Amino acid sequence: MNLRNYTIWAFSALLFSACGSNESGKNMAESTSQNVKIMTLDPGHFHAGLIHKTMYPGVDSTVFIFAPPGDELKDHLNRLESYNTRPENPTSWDLEVYAGDDYLKKMISQKPGNVMMVAGKNDKKIDYILEAVQNGIHVYADKPLVINRQGFEKLKQAFAIAKEKDLLVYDIMTERFEITTLLQKELSQIPEVFGELEKGSPENPAITKESVHHFFKYVSGVPLVRPDWFFDVEIEGEGIVDVTTHLVDLIQWEAFPNQIVDTTDVSMLSARRWATPLNLEQFRQVTAKAEFPDFLQKDIKNGSLEVYSNGEMNYTLKGIHAKVSVIWNFQAPEGAGDTHYSMMRGTKANLVIRQGKEQNYRPELYVQLLGENLADLENAVKTALQSTYPGIDLEESSNGEYRVIIPDRYHNGHEAHFAQVTERFLEYYQNGTMPDWEVPNMITKYHTTTLAKEYASK
């Protein structure tokens, strides 16, 4: 059924059509076709919809959705309908929907696709992943894959099974495609400009990354309504194991590009956590719920909901000192949004990303030269950067730093990055493999975040 012809308020029990007899329901190991057929499981987070803002070569236009009935499924279908019916570049997804409490069992028994996409309740995600790989299904999952040490042990098991069955398990790391991060990484690999990465210290880390997010925000131009369980850290995960997944990933990806980093390369020094309080009116605004639900009463203090969404960790990776922090506020200032700060300290230069009021809340990259190597920086911009990103340039700021001028076309935004990550996953899928560092580095990444949670909880 085409989504624009589907009455999204009408489903009750079964809205799934003829998958059991559909020849396309065979998994990749059984099918001669190499087309990706997506099965979306329990889409409780809006990221499940963002990968469908565009169509992809080699991906079947039919998406099979298995989910419990309720508002989250309705919201997901509404989001995909908006993509299919938008005036410019509409998509043409055709949906087959199963709505029932046995959604996981039904997906496994029917198996109409070969890739499971999951973005939702993080406490259940690793069990979904395990079930998928045990049944020969590739996994494309929103972060985080796990939120505690028990989940981390299951994740290692899932990767072992996936290796045995030649399956892909891949998490969605959108921040690798942010232009300032790409340029920061590229400049850090030019010795004439950056020198070598400093070792740093706990007081002055070699790499610092901080991410500020907001509970109330707009997605695709519409106010985001979050499910009430999003504010239960036993389901969503604390901030120190959620958003920090991106930051830990970037540290590994930038400091040791195309290299395997092992869990033994990580030494956790300290970690802490703290809560963001939400009053009832704020909770109503972001969830559309009239009252705090019973399952959140455990986190109510002095009439406000205490959400442990903030965290900080200090650790070393292969002897390099790193600091990661995540902060959640209720709502951004007028005209602002989520922000990112990053510094890489080299022996010849520091590379700094800022995204504050001065930058109009859009990330900008600055180079702080520590010596007389301006000519080397100018040469690197003209040769290395401009050859890959035409239009990139350089200007001196009032404080002696050098701002990297980035044309607007490279600032395509967070939502567009989901298509870029999906294209990378599809490339891996068609190749039948990933680079040898991807899986061990995913394991090390989740070892780092879940270890930090243990340290912060002491």
XYZ file of C-alpha atoms in Angstrom:
458
model
C 0.000 0.000 0.000
C 1.273 3.436 -0.865
C 1.629 5.690 2.177
C -0.354 8.574 0.685
C -3.297 6.201 0.267
C -2.978 4.807 3.772
C -5.262 6.080 6.530
C -2.783 6.164 9.377
C -5.413 6.397 12.088
C -7.220 3.286 10.930
C -4.922 0.443 11.903
C -5.823 -1.814 14.792
C -4.474 -5.344 14.633
C -3.047 -6.478 11.283
C -2.244 -4.198 8.394
C 0.387 -6.395 6.857
C -0.180 -7.789 3.407
C 0.930 -11.091 1.947
C 4.491 -11.088 3.249
C 4.528 -14.781 4.016
C 4.184 -15.711 0.371
C 6.179 -12.817 -1.074
C 9.328 -14.018 -2.796
C 11.043 -10.745 -1.808
C 10.665 -11.803 1.810
C 13.686 -14.060 1.606
C 16.776 -12.812 3.379
C 19.950 -11.982 1.498
C 21.491 -15.403 2.017
C 18.451 -16.982 0.315
C 17.816 -14.391 -2.391
C 19.618 -13.821 -5.650
C 18.795 -10.131 -5.473
C 21.252 -7.811 -3.743
C 18.698 -5.047 -3.233
C 18.285 -3.864 0.329
C 14.825 -4.469 1.724
C 14.344 -2.522 4.935
C 12.387 -3.806 7.899
C 11.824 -1.058 10.464
C 11.308 -2.424 13.964
C 9.570 -0.519 16.763
C 10.284 3.017 15.438
C 10.085 4.906 18.725
C 12.601 7.639 17.807
C 12.295 10.183 15.005
C 15.669 9.079 13.616
C 13.873 6.001 12.254
C 12.092 8.324 9.849
C 15.008 10.569 8.908
C 16.755 7.883 6.863
C 13.686 7.967 4.587
C 13.914 11.653 3.671
C 15.505 10.476 0.429
C 15.377 7.430 -1.850
C 18.449 5.311 -2.557
C 19.598 3.258 -5.541
C 19.617 -0.400 -4.634
C 17.006 0.002 -1.888
C 13.549 -1.430 -2.463
C 10.825 1.215 -2.262
C 8.713 -1.017 -0.011
C 9.463 -0.629 3.686
C 8.151 -3.265 6.081
C 7.267 -1.846 9.488
C 6.730 -3.986 12.571
C 5.685 -2.137 15.701
C 3.324 -2.078 18.647
C 0.193 -0.025 17.938
C 0.129 3.450 19.406
C 1.199 7.055 19.045
C 4.832 6.290 18.190
C 3.850 4.266 15.140
C 1.373 6.958 14.102
C 4.080 9.603 14.437
C 6.489 7.535 12.336
C 3.914 7.055 9.590
C 3.022 10.745 9.656
C 6.684 11.620 9.181
C 7.058 9.325 6.177
C 3.802 10.636 4.728
C 5.209 14.172 4.902
C 8.224 13.058 2.850
C 6.026 11.315 0.284
C 3.715 14.303 -0.132
C 6.085 17.274 0.087
C 6.026 19.591 -2.963
C 9.745 19.354 -3.767
C 11.528 16.053 -4.365
C 8.839 13.853 -2.806
C 9.801 10.333 -1.899
C 7.796 7.291 -3.016
C 8.000 4.855 -0.116
C 5.409 2.128 -0.156
C 4.665 0.779 3.325
C 3.597 -2.614 4.578
C 2.711 -2.289 8.254
C 2.206 -4.858 10.970
C 0.879 -3.382 14.206
C 0.718 -5.803 17.094
C 2.335 -6.596 20.413
C 4.139 -9.581 18.864
C 5.903 -7.320 16.332
C 9.376 -8.807 16.916
C 8.164 -12.384 16.595
C 6.243 -11.474 13.456
C 9.269 -9.800 11.847
C 11.402 -12.870 12.480
C 8.794 -15.336 11.258
C 7.848 -13.349 8.137
C 11.282 -11.879 7.380
C 10.234 -9.957 4.255
C 13.461 -7.940 4.192
C 17.177 -8.396 4.772
C 18.094 -5.296 6.825
C 16.545 -4.384 10.173
C 16.462 -0.664 10.922
C 15.867 0.186 14.571
C 15.680 3.509 16.412
C 13.774 3.671 19.650
C 13.896 2.271 23.153
C 17.585 1.816 23.872
C 17.097 -0.727 26.655
C 15.518 -3.166 24.176
C 17.734 -2.393 21.209
C 20.502 -4.902 21.904
C 17.952 -7.721 22.283
C 16.471 -6.754 18.920
C 19.965 -6.775 17.411
C 20.767 -10.196 18.842
C 17.503 -11.627 17.568
C 18.140 -10.185 14.112
C 21.661 -11.539 13.624
C 20.701 -14.930 15.050
C 18.131 -15.093 12.259
C 20.387 -13.961 9.427
C 19.319 -10.306 9.254
C 21.676 -7.358 8.780
C 21.368 -4.506 11.301
C 21.363 -0.759 10.684
C 20.744 0.891 14.051
C 20.540 4.317 15.585
C 22.907 4.997 18.448
C 23.404 3.946 21.162
C 23.398 0.202 20.614
C 23.789 -0.386 24.368
C 23.384 1.698 27.538
C 25.021 -0.460 30.239
C 27.667 -3.131 30.803
C 25.144 -5.966 30.568
C 24.158 -4.738 27.140
C 27.810 -4.386 26.170
C 28.408 -8.090 26.806
C 25.438 -8.913 24.562
C 26.821 -6.571 21.901
C 30.099 -8.500 21.770
C 28.068 -11.662 21.333
C 26.065 -10.065 18.514
C 29.207 -9.030 16.649
C 30.612 -12.560 16.994
C 27.431 -14.052 15.510
C 27.380 -11.454 12.732
C 30.966 -12.319 11.805
C 30.122 -16.016 11.688
C 27.090 -15.385 9.466
C 28.692 -12.683 7.259
C 26.241 -10.036 8.439
C 26.677 -6.306 8.957
C 25.912 -4.565 12.249
C 26.373 -0.811 11.858
C 25.441 2.186 13.978
C 24.452 5.571 12.578
C 27.301 8.009 13.171
C 25.983 11.191 11.555
C 28.619 13.489 13.062
C 31.340 12.031 10.853
C 29.672 13.906 7.981
C 29.569 17.367 9.593
C 31.758 19.574 7.397
C 33.694 21.273 10.212
C 34.518 17.889 11.722
C 35.652 16.570 8.348
C 37.940 19.582 7.879
C 39.206 19.388 11.460
C 40.165 15.777 10.855
C 41.814 16.560 7.511
C 43.888 19.447 8.871
C 44.989 17.327 11.845
C 46.557 14.901 9.358
C 48.794 17.579 7.778
C 52.035 17.678 9.842
C 53.160 21.018 8.395
C 50.038 22.645 9.856
C 49.118 20.606 12.912
C 52.355 18.919 13.884
C 51.556 15.926 16.067
C 48.621 15.404 18.408
C 49.603 16.359 21.941
C 49.387 13.775 24.710
C 47.614 16.274 26.959
C 46.713 15.885 30.627
C 43.513 15.565 32.697
C 43.591 19.342 33.258
C 44.388 20.165 29.621
C 43.231 17.296 27.368
C 44.588 16.816 23.872
C 41.008 16.430 22.601
C 37.914 18.045 24.077
C 34.399 17.521 22.759
C 31.231 18.976 24.210
C 27.684 18.619 22.906
C 24.690 20.686 24.057
C 21.188 19.440 23.219
C 17.618 20.477 23.944
C 14.531 18.500 24.841
C 12.202 20.862 22.967
C 13.204 21.328 19.326
C 11.922 21.363 15.754
C 12.466 18.487 13.311
C 11.642 18.936 9.609
C 10.017 22.240 10.595
C 7.600 20.677 13.094
C 7.829 20.767 16.927
C 9.195 17.430 18.079
C 6.915 15.463 20.397
C 9.024 13.052 22.414
C 7.589 9.873 23.939
C 7.311 9.944 27.734
C 9.713 7.008 28.070
C 12.444 9.169 26.522
C 12.793 10.767 29.962
C 13.324 7.449 31.752
C 17.088 6.888 31.702
C 16.555 3.181 32.342
C 14.969 3.037 28.878
C 16.649 5.851 26.928
C 19.953 5.647 28.754
C 21.724 8.373 30.653
C 23.364 11.160 28.690
C 26.796 9.717 29.374
C 25.968 6.623 27.297
C 23.700 8.245 24.710
C 24.889 11.395 22.907
C 28.466 10.777 24.054
C 28.481 7.840 21.623
C 29.014 10.365 18.821
C 31.775 12.201 20.656
C 33.732 9.085 21.607
C 33.367 7.883 18.029
C 34.775 11.143 16.670
C 37.765 10.998 18.994
C 38.664 7.518 17.744
C 37.922 8.464 14.130
C 39.947 11.702 14.146
C 42.877 10.789 16.381
C 43.468 7.328 14.903
C 41.956 7.346 11.396
C 41.596 3.962 9.707
C 43.267 2.318 12.696
C 41.973 -0.341 15.047
C 41.619 0.790 18.641
C 41.143 -1.907 21.261
C 39.367 -1.869 24.606
C 42.788 -2.253 26.238
C 43.742 1.134 24.723
C 41.165 2.853 26.975
C 41.912 4.001 30.516
C 39.006 5.707 32.286
C 40.233 8.370 34.720
C 37.006 9.936 35.996
C 33.362 10.448 35.108
C 30.375 12.255 36.559
C 26.654 12.683 35.895
C 24.000 15.239 36.829
C 20.322 15.840 36.160
C 18.260 18.357 34.199
C 14.980 19.106 36.029
C 11.734 19.408 34.050
C 8.613 20.863 35.613
C 5.195 19.523 34.661
C 4.466 22.309 32.163
C 7.737 21.651 30.345
C 7.003 17.920 30.346
C 3.557 18.590 28.873
C 5.032 20.836 26.188
C 7.521 18.268 24.947
C 5.455 15.061 25.354
C 1.834 16.262 24.996
C 1.094 14.223 28.139
C -1.087 15.765 30.853
C 0.731 14.249 33.834
C 3.943 12.505 34.777
C 3.327 8.766 34.203
C 3.616 6.280 37.050
C 6.879 4.780 35.764
C 8.584 8.184 36.139
C 7.463 8.802 39.723
C 10.752 7.305 40.924
C 12.547 10.308 39.391
C 10.255 13.085 40.696
C 11.869 15.372 43.270
C 10.243 18.542 44.630
C 7.640 18.403 41.883
C 10.133 18.217 39.006
C 11.348 15.313 36.927
C 15.092 14.761 37.401
C 16.549 13.464 34.130
C 20.167 12.280 34.287
C 20.855 13.461 30.781
C 24.178 15.193 31.514
C 27.554 13.546 31.822
C 31.293 14.023 31.541
C 34.185 11.598 31.168
C 37.968 11.997 31.249
C 39.983 9.135 29.794
C 43.016 8.245 27.754
C 43.030 6.483 24.400
C 46.405 5.063 23.427
C 47.875 7.507 25.945
C 46.060 10.555 24.504
C 44.020 12.480 27.099
C 40.414 13.139 26.049
C 37.460 14.869 27.685
C 33.862 14.330 26.592
C 30.773 16.053 27.976
C 27.102 16.221 27.065
C 24.562 18.739 28.379
C 20.785 18.764 27.915
C 18.743 21.922 28.445
C 15.001 22.191 27.987
C 14.952 24.656 25.085
C 17.516 26.585 23.090
C 17.598 30.394 23.069
C 15.688 32.112 20.276
C 17.403 31.437 16.975
C 19.722 28.839 18.489
C 19.821 25.050 18.448
C 21.942 22.108 19.464
C 25.624 23.050 19.643
C 28.989 21.367 19.385
C 32.410 22.394 20.680
C 35.588 20.545 19.782
C 39.293 21.179 20.201
C 42.236 19.139 18.952
C 45.608 20.348 20.284
C 48.653 19.805 18.107
C 52.292 20.737 18.530
C 51.983 23.407 15.795
C 48.312 24.404 15.929
C 45.019 23.947 17.725
C 41.910 23.143 15.687
C 38.742 24.495 17.300
C 35.076 24.101 16.352
C 32.656 26.586 17.929
C 28.911 26.896 17.475
C 27.766 29.755 19.685
C 26.074 33.106 19.293
C 29.107 34.612 17.557
C 28.826 31.884 14.907
C 25.038 32.356 14.594
C 24.750 28.886 16.120
C 26.283 27.287 13.065
C 29.548 25.366 13.553
C 32.703 27.159 12.435
C 36.277 25.867 12.352
C 39.187 27.987 13.606
C 42.929 27.394 13.453
C 45.114 28.704 16.287
C 48.701 28.726 15.011
C 51.342 28.178 17.683
C 54.282 29.192 15.497
C 55.224 30.955 12.283
C 53.608 28.471 9.901
C 50.915 30.587 8.258
C 52.359 29.848 4.805
C 51.969 26.112 5.473
C 48.352 26.618 6.533
C 47.570 28.689 3.425
C 49.203 26.076 1.233
C 47.236 23.273 2.893
C 43.957 25.118 2.330
C 44.762 25.774 -1.347
C 45.966 22.269 -2.092
C 44.571 19.626 0.264
C 41.261 21.271 1.219
C 40.283 23.095 -1.972
C 40.972 20.039 -4.119
C 38.371 18.079 -2.149
C 36.071 20.941 -1.146
C 36.151 23.700 -3.788
C 35.439 27.115 -2.338
C 37.072 26.528 1.043
C 39.168 29.523 2.064
C 40.806 31.243 5.032
C 40.470 34.568 6.834
C 42.173 36.041 9.889
C 39.926 36.725 12.882
C 40.261 39.692 15.225
C 41.846 37.546 17.961
C 44.625 36.252 15.730
C 42.940 32.964 14.893
C 42.196 31.914 11.320
C 38.627 31.010 10.416
C 38.125 28.428 7.715
C 35.578 29.875 5.294
C 33.085 27.170 4.353
C 30.552 27.801 1.570
C 26.910 27.348 2.545
C 26.486 24.314 0.296
C 28.646 22.240 2.661
C 26.493 23.110 5.687
C 23.727 20.664 4.810
C 22.527 20.098 8.395
C 22.042 17.239 10.820
C 18.996 15.745 9.110
C 20.801 15.475 5.759
C 23.594 13.508 7.411
C 21.262 10.551 7.849
C 21.159 10.062 4.095
C 24.967 10.270 3.952
C 25.395 7.633 6.651
C 22.829 5.430 4.927
C 24.742 5.707 1.674
C 27.904 4.611 3.499
C 26.067 1.607 4.974
C 24.760 0.694 1.512
C 28.296 0.871 0.168
C 29.405 -1.566 2.854
C 26.417 -3.773 2.123
C 27.154 -3.949 -1.591
C 30.814 -4.692 -0.864
C 29.794 -7.400 1.580
C 32.195 -6.082 4.203
C 33.294 -3.074 6.228
C 36.806 -1.691 6.820
C 38.667 -3.874 9.307
C 38.609 -1.109 11.943
C 34.854 -0.464 12.031
C 33.710 -3.384 14.210
C 36.556 -3.376 16.759
C 36.215 0.392 17.059
C 32.466 0.091 17.653
C 33.209 -2.396 20.413
C 35.793 -0.045 21.937
C 33.411 2.901 21.656
C 30.669 1.174 23.637
C 33.203 -0.175 26.096
C 34.214 3.449 26.734
C 30.696 4.839 27.192
C 29.408 2.031 29.412
C 32.602 2.088 31.478
C 32.132 5.834 31.995
C 28.605 5.194 33.243
C 29.969 2.752 35.824
C 32.529 5.314 36.984
C 29.926 8.096 37.160
C 27.504 5.949 39.159
C 30.009 5.147 41.919
